[in-house]
Coordinates of C-alpha atoms in Angstrom, one line a residue:
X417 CA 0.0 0.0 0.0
X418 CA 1.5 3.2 -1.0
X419 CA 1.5 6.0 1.9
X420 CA -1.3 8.1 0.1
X421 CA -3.7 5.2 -0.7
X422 CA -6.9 4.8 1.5
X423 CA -7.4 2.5 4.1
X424 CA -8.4 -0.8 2.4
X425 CA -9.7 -4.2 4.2
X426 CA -7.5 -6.0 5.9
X427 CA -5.0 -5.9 9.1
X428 CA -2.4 -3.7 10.0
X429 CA -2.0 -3.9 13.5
X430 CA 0.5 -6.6 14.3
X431 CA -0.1 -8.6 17.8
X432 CA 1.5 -11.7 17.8
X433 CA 3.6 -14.2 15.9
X434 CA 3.3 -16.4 13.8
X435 CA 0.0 -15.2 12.3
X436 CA -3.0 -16.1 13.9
X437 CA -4.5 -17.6 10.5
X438 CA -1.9 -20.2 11.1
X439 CA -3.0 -21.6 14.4
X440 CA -5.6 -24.6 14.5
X441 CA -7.8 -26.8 16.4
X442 CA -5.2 -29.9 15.8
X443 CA -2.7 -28.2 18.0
X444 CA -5.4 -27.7 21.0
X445 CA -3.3 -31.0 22.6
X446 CA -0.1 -29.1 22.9
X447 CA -1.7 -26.4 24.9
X448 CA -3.5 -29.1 27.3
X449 CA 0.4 -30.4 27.4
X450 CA 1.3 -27.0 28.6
X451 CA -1.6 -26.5 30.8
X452 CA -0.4 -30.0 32.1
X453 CA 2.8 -29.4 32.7
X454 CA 5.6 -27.0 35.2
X455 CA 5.6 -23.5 34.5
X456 CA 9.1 -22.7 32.4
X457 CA 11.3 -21.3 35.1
X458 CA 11.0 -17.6 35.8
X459 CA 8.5 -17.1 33.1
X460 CA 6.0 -13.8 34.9
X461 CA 2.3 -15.0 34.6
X462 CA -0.6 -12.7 33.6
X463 CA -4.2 -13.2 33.9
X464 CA -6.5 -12.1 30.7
X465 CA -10.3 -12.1 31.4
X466 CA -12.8 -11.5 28.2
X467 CA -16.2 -9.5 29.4
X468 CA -17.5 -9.4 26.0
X469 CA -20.4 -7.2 26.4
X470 CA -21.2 -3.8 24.6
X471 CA -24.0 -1.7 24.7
X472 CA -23.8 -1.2 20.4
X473 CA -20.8 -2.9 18.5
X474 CA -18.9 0.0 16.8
X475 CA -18.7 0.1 12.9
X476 CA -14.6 -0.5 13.1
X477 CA -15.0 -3.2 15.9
X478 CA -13.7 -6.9 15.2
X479 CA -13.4 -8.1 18.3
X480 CA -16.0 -11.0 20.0
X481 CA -18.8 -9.1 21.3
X482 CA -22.5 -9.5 22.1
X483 CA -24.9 -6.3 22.4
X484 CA -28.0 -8.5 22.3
X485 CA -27.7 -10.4 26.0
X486 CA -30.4 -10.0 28.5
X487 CA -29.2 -10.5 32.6
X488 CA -29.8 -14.4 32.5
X489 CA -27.2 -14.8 29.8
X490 CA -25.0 -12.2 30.9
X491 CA -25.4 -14.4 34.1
X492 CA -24.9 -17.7 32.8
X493 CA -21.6 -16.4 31.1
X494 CA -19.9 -14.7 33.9
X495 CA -20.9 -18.2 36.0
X496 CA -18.9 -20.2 33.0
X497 CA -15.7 -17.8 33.2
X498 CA -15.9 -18.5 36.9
X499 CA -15.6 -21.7 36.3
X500 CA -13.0 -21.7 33.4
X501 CA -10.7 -19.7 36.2
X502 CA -11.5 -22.2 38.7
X503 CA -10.4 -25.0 36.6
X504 CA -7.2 -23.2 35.2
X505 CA -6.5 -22.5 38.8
X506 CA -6.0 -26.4 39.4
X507 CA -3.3 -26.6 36.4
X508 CA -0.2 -27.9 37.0
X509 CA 1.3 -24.6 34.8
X510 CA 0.0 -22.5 38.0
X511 CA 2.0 -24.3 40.5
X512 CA 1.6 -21.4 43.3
X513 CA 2.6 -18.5 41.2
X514 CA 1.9 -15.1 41.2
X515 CA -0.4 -13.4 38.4
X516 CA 2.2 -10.3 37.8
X517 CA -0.6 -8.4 35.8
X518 CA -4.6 -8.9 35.4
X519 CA -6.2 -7.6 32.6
X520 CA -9.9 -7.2 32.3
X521 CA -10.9 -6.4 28.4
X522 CA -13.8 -6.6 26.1
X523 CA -16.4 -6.2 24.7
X524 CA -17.0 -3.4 27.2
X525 CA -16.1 -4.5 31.5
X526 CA -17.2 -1.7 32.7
X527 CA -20.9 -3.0 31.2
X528 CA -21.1 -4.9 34.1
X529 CA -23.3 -3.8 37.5
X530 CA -21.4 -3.0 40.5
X531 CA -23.0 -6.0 42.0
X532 CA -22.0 -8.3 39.0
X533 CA -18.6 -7.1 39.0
X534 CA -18.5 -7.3 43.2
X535 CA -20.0 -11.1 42.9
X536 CA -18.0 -12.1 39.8
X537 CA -14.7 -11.1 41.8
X538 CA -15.7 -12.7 45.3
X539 CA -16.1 -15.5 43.2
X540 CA -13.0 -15.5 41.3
X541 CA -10.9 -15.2 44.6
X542 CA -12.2 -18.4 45.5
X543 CA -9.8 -19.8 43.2
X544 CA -7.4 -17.3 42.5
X545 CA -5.6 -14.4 44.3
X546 CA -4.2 -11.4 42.2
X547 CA -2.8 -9.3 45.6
X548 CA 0.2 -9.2 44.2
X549 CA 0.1 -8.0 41.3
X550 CA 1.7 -4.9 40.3
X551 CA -1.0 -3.9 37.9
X552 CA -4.8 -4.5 36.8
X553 CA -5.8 -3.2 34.0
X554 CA -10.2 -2.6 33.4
X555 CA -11.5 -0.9 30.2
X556 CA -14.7 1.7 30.4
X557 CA -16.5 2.7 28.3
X558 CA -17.6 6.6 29.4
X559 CA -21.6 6.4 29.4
X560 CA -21.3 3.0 31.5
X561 CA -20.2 4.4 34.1
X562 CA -21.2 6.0 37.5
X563 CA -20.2 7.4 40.5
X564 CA -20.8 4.0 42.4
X565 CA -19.1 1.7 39.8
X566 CA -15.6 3.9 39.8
X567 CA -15.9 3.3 43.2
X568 CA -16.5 -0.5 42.7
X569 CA -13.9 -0.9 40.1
X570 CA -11.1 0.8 42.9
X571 CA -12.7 -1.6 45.6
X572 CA -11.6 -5.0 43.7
X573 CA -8.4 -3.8 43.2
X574 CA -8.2 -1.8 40.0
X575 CA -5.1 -0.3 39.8
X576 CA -5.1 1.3 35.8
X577 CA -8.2 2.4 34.5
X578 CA -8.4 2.7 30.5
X579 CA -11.0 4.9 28.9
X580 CA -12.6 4.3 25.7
X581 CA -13.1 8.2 24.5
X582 CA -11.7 7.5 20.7
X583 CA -13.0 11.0 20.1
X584 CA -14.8 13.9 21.6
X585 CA -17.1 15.1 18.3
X586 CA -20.5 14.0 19.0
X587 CA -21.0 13.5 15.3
X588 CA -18.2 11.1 14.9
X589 CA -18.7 9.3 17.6
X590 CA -22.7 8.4 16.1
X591 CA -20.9 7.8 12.7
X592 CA -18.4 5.4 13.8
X593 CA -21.3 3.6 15.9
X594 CA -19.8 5.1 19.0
X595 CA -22.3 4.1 22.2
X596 CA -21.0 7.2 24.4
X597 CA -21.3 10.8 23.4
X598 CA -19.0 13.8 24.8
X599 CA -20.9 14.6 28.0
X600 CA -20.9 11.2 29.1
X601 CA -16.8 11.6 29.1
X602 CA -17.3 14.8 31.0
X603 CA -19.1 13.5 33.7
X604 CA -17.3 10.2 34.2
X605 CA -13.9 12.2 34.6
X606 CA -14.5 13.6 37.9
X607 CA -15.4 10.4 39.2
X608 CA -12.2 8.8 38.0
X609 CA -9.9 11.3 38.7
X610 CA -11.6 11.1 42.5
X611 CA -11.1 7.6 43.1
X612 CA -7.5 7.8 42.7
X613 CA -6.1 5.1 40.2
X614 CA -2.5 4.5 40.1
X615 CA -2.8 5.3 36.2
X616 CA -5.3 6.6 33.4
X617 CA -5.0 5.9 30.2
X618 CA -7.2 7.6 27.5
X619 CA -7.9 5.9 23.9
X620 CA -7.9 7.7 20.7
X621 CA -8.1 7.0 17.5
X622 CA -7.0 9.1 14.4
X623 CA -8.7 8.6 11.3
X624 CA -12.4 8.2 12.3
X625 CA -15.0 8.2 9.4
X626 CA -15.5 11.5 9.4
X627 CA -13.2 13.0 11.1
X628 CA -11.4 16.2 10.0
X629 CA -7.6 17.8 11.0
X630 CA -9.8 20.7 13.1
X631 CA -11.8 18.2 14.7
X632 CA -9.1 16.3 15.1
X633 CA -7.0 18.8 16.8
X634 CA -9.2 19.9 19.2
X635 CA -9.4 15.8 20.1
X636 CA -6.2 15.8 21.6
X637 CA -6.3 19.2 23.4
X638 CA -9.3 18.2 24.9
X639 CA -7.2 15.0 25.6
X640 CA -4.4 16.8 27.0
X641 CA -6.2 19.2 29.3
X642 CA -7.6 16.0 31.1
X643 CA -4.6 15.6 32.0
X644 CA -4.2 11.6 32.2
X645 CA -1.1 9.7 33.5
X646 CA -1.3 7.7 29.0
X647 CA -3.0 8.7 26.0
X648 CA -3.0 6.1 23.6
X649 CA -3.7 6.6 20.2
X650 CA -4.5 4.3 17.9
X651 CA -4.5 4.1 13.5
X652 CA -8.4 3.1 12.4
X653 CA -7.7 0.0 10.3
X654 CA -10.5 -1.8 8.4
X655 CA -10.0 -5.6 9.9
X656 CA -12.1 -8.1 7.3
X657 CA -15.0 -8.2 10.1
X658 CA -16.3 -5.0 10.7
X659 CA -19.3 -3.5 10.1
X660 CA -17.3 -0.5 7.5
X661 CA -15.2 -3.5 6.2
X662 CA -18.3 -5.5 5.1
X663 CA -19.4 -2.1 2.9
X664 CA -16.3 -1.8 1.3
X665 CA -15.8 -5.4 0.2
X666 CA -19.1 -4.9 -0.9
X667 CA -17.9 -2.0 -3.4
X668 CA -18.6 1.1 -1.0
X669 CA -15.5 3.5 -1.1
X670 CA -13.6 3.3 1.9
X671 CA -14.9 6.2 4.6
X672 CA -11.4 5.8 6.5
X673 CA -8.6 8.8 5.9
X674 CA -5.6 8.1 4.1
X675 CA -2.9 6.3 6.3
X676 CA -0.4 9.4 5.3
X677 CA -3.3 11.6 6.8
X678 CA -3.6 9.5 9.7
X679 CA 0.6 9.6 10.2
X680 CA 0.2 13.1 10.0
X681 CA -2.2 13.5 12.2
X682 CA -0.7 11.5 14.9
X683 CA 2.6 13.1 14.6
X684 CA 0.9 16.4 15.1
X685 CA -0.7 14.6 18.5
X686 CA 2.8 13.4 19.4
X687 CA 4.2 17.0 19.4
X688 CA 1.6 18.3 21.3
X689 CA 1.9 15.6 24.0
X690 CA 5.3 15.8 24.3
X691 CA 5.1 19.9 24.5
X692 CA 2.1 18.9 27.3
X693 CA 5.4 17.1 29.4
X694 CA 4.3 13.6 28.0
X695 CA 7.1 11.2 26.9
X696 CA 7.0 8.2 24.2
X697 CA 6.3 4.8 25.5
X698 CA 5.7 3.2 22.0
X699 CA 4.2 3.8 18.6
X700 CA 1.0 4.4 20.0
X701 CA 1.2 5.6 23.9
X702 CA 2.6 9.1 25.4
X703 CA 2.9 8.5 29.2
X704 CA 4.0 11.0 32.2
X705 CA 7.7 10.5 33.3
X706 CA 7.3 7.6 35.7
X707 CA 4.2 5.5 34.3
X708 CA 4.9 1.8 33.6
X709 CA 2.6 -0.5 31.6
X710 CA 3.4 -3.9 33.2
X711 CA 0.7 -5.6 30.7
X712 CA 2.4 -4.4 27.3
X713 CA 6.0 -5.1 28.5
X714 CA 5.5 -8.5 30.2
X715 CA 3.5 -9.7 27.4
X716 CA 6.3 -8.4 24.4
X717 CA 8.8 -10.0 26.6
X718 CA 7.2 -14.0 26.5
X719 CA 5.1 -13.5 29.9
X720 CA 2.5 -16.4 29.9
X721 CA -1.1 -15.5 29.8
X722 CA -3.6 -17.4 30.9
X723 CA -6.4 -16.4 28.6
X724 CA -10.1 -16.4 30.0
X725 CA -13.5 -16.2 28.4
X726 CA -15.0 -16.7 24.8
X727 CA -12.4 -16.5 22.3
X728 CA -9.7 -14.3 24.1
X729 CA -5.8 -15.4 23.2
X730 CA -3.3 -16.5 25.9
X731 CA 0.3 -18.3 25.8
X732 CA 0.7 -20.9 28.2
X733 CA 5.1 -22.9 27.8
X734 CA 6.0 -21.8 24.5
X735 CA 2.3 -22.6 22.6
X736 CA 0.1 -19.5 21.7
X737 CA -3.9 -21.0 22.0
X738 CA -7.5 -19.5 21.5
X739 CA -10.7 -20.0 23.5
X740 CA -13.3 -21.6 21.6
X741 CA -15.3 -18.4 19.9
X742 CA -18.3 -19.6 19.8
X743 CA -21.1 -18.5 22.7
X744 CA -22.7 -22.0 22.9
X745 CA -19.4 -23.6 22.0
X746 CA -17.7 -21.9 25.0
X747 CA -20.5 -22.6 27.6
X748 CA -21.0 -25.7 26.6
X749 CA -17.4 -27.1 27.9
X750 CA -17.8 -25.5 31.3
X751 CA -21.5 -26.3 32.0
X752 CA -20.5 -30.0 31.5
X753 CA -23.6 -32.1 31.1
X754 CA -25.1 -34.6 33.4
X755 CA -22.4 -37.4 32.2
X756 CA -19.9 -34.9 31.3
X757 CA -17.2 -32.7 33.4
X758 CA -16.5 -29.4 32.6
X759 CA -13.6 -29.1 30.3
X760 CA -11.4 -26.1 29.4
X761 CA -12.9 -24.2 26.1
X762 CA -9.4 -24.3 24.1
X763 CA -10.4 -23.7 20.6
X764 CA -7.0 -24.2 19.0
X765 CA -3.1 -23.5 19.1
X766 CA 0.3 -23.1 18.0
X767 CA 3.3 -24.6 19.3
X768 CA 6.0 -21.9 18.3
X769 CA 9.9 -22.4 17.6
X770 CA 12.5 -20.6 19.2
X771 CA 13.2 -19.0 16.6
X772 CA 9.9 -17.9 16.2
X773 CA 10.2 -16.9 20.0
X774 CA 12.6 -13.8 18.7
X775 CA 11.0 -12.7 15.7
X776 CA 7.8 -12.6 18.3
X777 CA 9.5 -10.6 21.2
X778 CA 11.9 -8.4 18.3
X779 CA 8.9 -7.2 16.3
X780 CA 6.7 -6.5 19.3
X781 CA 9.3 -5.0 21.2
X782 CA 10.4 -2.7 17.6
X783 CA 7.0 -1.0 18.6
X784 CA 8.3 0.8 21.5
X785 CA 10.5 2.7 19.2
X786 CA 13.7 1.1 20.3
X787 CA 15.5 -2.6 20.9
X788 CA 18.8 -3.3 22.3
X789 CA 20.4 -6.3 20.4
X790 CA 22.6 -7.5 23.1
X791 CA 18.9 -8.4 24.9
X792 CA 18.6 -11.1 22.2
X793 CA 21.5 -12.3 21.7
X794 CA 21.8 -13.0 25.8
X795 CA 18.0 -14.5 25.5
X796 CA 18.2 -16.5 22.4
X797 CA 22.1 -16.7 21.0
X798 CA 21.2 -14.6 18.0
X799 CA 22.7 -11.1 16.5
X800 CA 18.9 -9.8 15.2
X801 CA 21.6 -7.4 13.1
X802 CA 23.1 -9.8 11.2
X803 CA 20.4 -12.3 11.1
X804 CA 18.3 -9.3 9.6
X805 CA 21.3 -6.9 7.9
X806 CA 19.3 -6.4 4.6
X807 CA 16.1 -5.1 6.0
X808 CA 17.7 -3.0 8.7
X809 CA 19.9 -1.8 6.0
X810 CA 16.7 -0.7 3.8
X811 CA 15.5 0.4 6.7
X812 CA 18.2 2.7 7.3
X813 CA 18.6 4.1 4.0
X814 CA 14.3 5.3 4.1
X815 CA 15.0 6.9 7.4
X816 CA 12.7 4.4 9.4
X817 CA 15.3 3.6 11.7
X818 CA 19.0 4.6 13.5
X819 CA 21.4 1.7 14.0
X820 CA 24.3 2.7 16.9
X821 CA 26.2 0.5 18.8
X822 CA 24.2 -1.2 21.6
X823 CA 20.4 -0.1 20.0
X824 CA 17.7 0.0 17.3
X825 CA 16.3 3.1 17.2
X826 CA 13.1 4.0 15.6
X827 CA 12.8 7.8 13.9
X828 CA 9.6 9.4 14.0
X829 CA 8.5 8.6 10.3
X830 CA 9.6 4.9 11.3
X831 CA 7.5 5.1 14.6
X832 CA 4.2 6.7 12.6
X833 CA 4.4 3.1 10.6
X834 CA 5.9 0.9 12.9
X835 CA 3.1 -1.9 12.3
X836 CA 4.2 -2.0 8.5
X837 CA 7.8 -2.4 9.3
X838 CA 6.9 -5.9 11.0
X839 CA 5.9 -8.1 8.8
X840 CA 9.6 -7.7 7.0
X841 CA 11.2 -9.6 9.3
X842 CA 8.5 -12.2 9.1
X843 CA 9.4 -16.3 8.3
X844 CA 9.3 -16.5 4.3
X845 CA 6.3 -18.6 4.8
X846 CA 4.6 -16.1 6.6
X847 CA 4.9 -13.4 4.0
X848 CA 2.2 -12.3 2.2
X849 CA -0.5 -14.8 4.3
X850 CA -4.0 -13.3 5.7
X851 CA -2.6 -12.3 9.2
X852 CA -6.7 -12.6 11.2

């Protein structure tokens, strides 16, 4: 795709390798083998728990999510994923250890009741104890919230609170199928900043249908004077299973800016921030001096993470796996049957190489704008310079990156496109394949 083209259909952003097209349901017994097995020595654990409710599904959305549930479902679900924690909690792979970080994603957490959120957390402790760990992570959704939820939400423990605002025009937000509007932002923020979160981080997301470089503009200093501890901003991109996606396979023209105008308008964001005291974390967060993310780093660094709920991804020894994605599919393992045990809702797998180990951790870790070599050759006995000399070359030569001595540095124009840069250093076999 040439820098001025529009967004076409399919993925940019780059989570995890090998692709995920490439996992299947044949592999499922290498994860149970994991699941089965001693923890790798050392390896931090994180906890991953799918709440994939939403009151509307946004037109750019592609993740699994249900906006038609009434309260007995939304029951019956939250009673499986107690269960699915209570039986990963009896895996050998746990053996005693700590969960380092939790994350709670969606689909939209913060749909849940105080009282469903209270009861679904008395009922994970039973099982599991995450006292320790130095971060959990919830995502809002403004117009879900209230006072008494905030409140809730720094009772079980929250630590980092992440708000969905994507944008403050009213008018995009209805286009892009938005369920929140500005003032629901507005009065939501006092209640967050009140309860007193370790951290805050506010979602953006340049290039909206719609959106304009004055609308745009006034996003992010609207953004800014909030004053959170992250802002993260992310690139629309038209994954094949959106509700925008399905129009333009269907010959509608593309309502997505232009990725230049997206880079451009990002790197307008960035200078702001930055002028606002904010430094860079990666390709797509600005953080105050001081703010960790333990989720991002463990995870880009081969953390397991024990995945939870209907079709949410974890990595478990070595072998990335997928909860079954199905709603009836998933319940149906954990409710059991009357001559049937409940059984973990794995869905399918990947047992990856070593080698694929290092292109994993190097391209995820690329996104945070630099690497240090000598971290991979001490991990896995390889010099990613030499192993990858041509691409860091070209790489070099377009400005995308500075080589030194002891790092890889990303410039600017390479961190405005870091997701593009990835799939270079990618296994010949996985050039060129659907990445979702």
């Amino acid at each position: 795709m040439s820098e001025a083209t529009k967004t076409e259909v399919g993925s940019y952003f780059i989570s995890n390798y090998p692709p995920f097209s490439q996992w299947s349901k044949e592999a499922v017994a290498e994860v149970e083998a994991a699941f089965a097995a001693p923890p790798l020595e050392d390896t931090p654990l994180g906890l991953y728990l799918h709440l994939p409710f939403c009151r509307k599904r946004c037109k750019f959305c592609y993740f699994k999510v249900f906006t038609d549930k009434n309260a007995q479902e939304v029951e019956r679900y939250l009673a499986a994923l107690s269960k699915e924690i209570e039986l990963v909690s009896q895996q050998p792979i746990m053996a005693g250890r700590p969960f380092r970080f939790v994350y709670f994603g969606g689909g939209t957490p913060s749909f849940l009741s105080s009282r469903q959120l209270t009861r679904l957390v008395d009922r994970l402790r039973e099982n599991i104890d995450w006292s320790a760990a130095e971060e959990v992570t919830f995502e809002c959704e403004p117009g879900t919230l209230s006072e008494a939820k905030v409140g809730t939400l720094k009772e079980i423990g929250v630590t980092r609170l992440s708000l969905g605002v994507e944008h403050f025009d009213d008018k995009i937000l209805r286009d892009n199928g938005r369920a929140h509007e500005s003032m629901e932002i507005d009065r939501a923020w006092p209640w967050i900043e009140a309860a007193g979160f370790d951290s805050v981080n506010i979602d953006l997301i340049s290039g909206m249908a719609g959106d304009t470089t004055d609308k745009w503009q006034e996003a992010v200093r609207r953004a800014i004077a909030m004053n959170p501890g992250s802002v993260t901003i992310y690139q629309m991109e038209l994954p094949f299973n959106t509700v925008i996606s399905k129009g333009v396979l269907a010959g509608e023209e593309s309502p997505i800016a232009s990725w230049e105008q997206k880079r451009d308008w990002l790197d307008w964001a960035f200078d702001q921030l930055i002028a606002a005291g904010y430094e860079t974390s990666s390709a797509y967060t600005m953080v105050k001096p001081g703010t960790k993310f333990s989720y991002r780093d463990n995870l880009w660094r081969g953390s397991d993470l024990l995945a939870t709920g209907i079709a949410s991804f974890g990595h478990a020894s070595g072998v990335h796996y997928q909860n079954l994605p199905e709603w009836e599919q998933y319940l149906g393992k954990l409710e059991g049957g009357p001559d049937q045990a409940s059984q973990l809702p794995l869905g399918r797998a990947l047992r990856i190489t070593p080698h694929q180990a290092l292109i994993r951790e190097m391209v995820l870790q690329l996104k945070k704008g630099h690497i240090a070599p000598a971290y991979f050759q001490e991990k896995f006995g390889v010099d990613i310079r030499a192993e990858w000399s041509d691409v860091w070359s070209r790489y070099e030569s377009e400005g995308l990156v500075v080589l030194t001595d002891d790092t890889i540095e990303l410039t600017r124009a390479g961190l405005l496109r870091a997701d593009s840069l990835l799939p270079a250093f990618f296994e010949p076999e996985h050039q060129g394949v659907r990445y979702t």
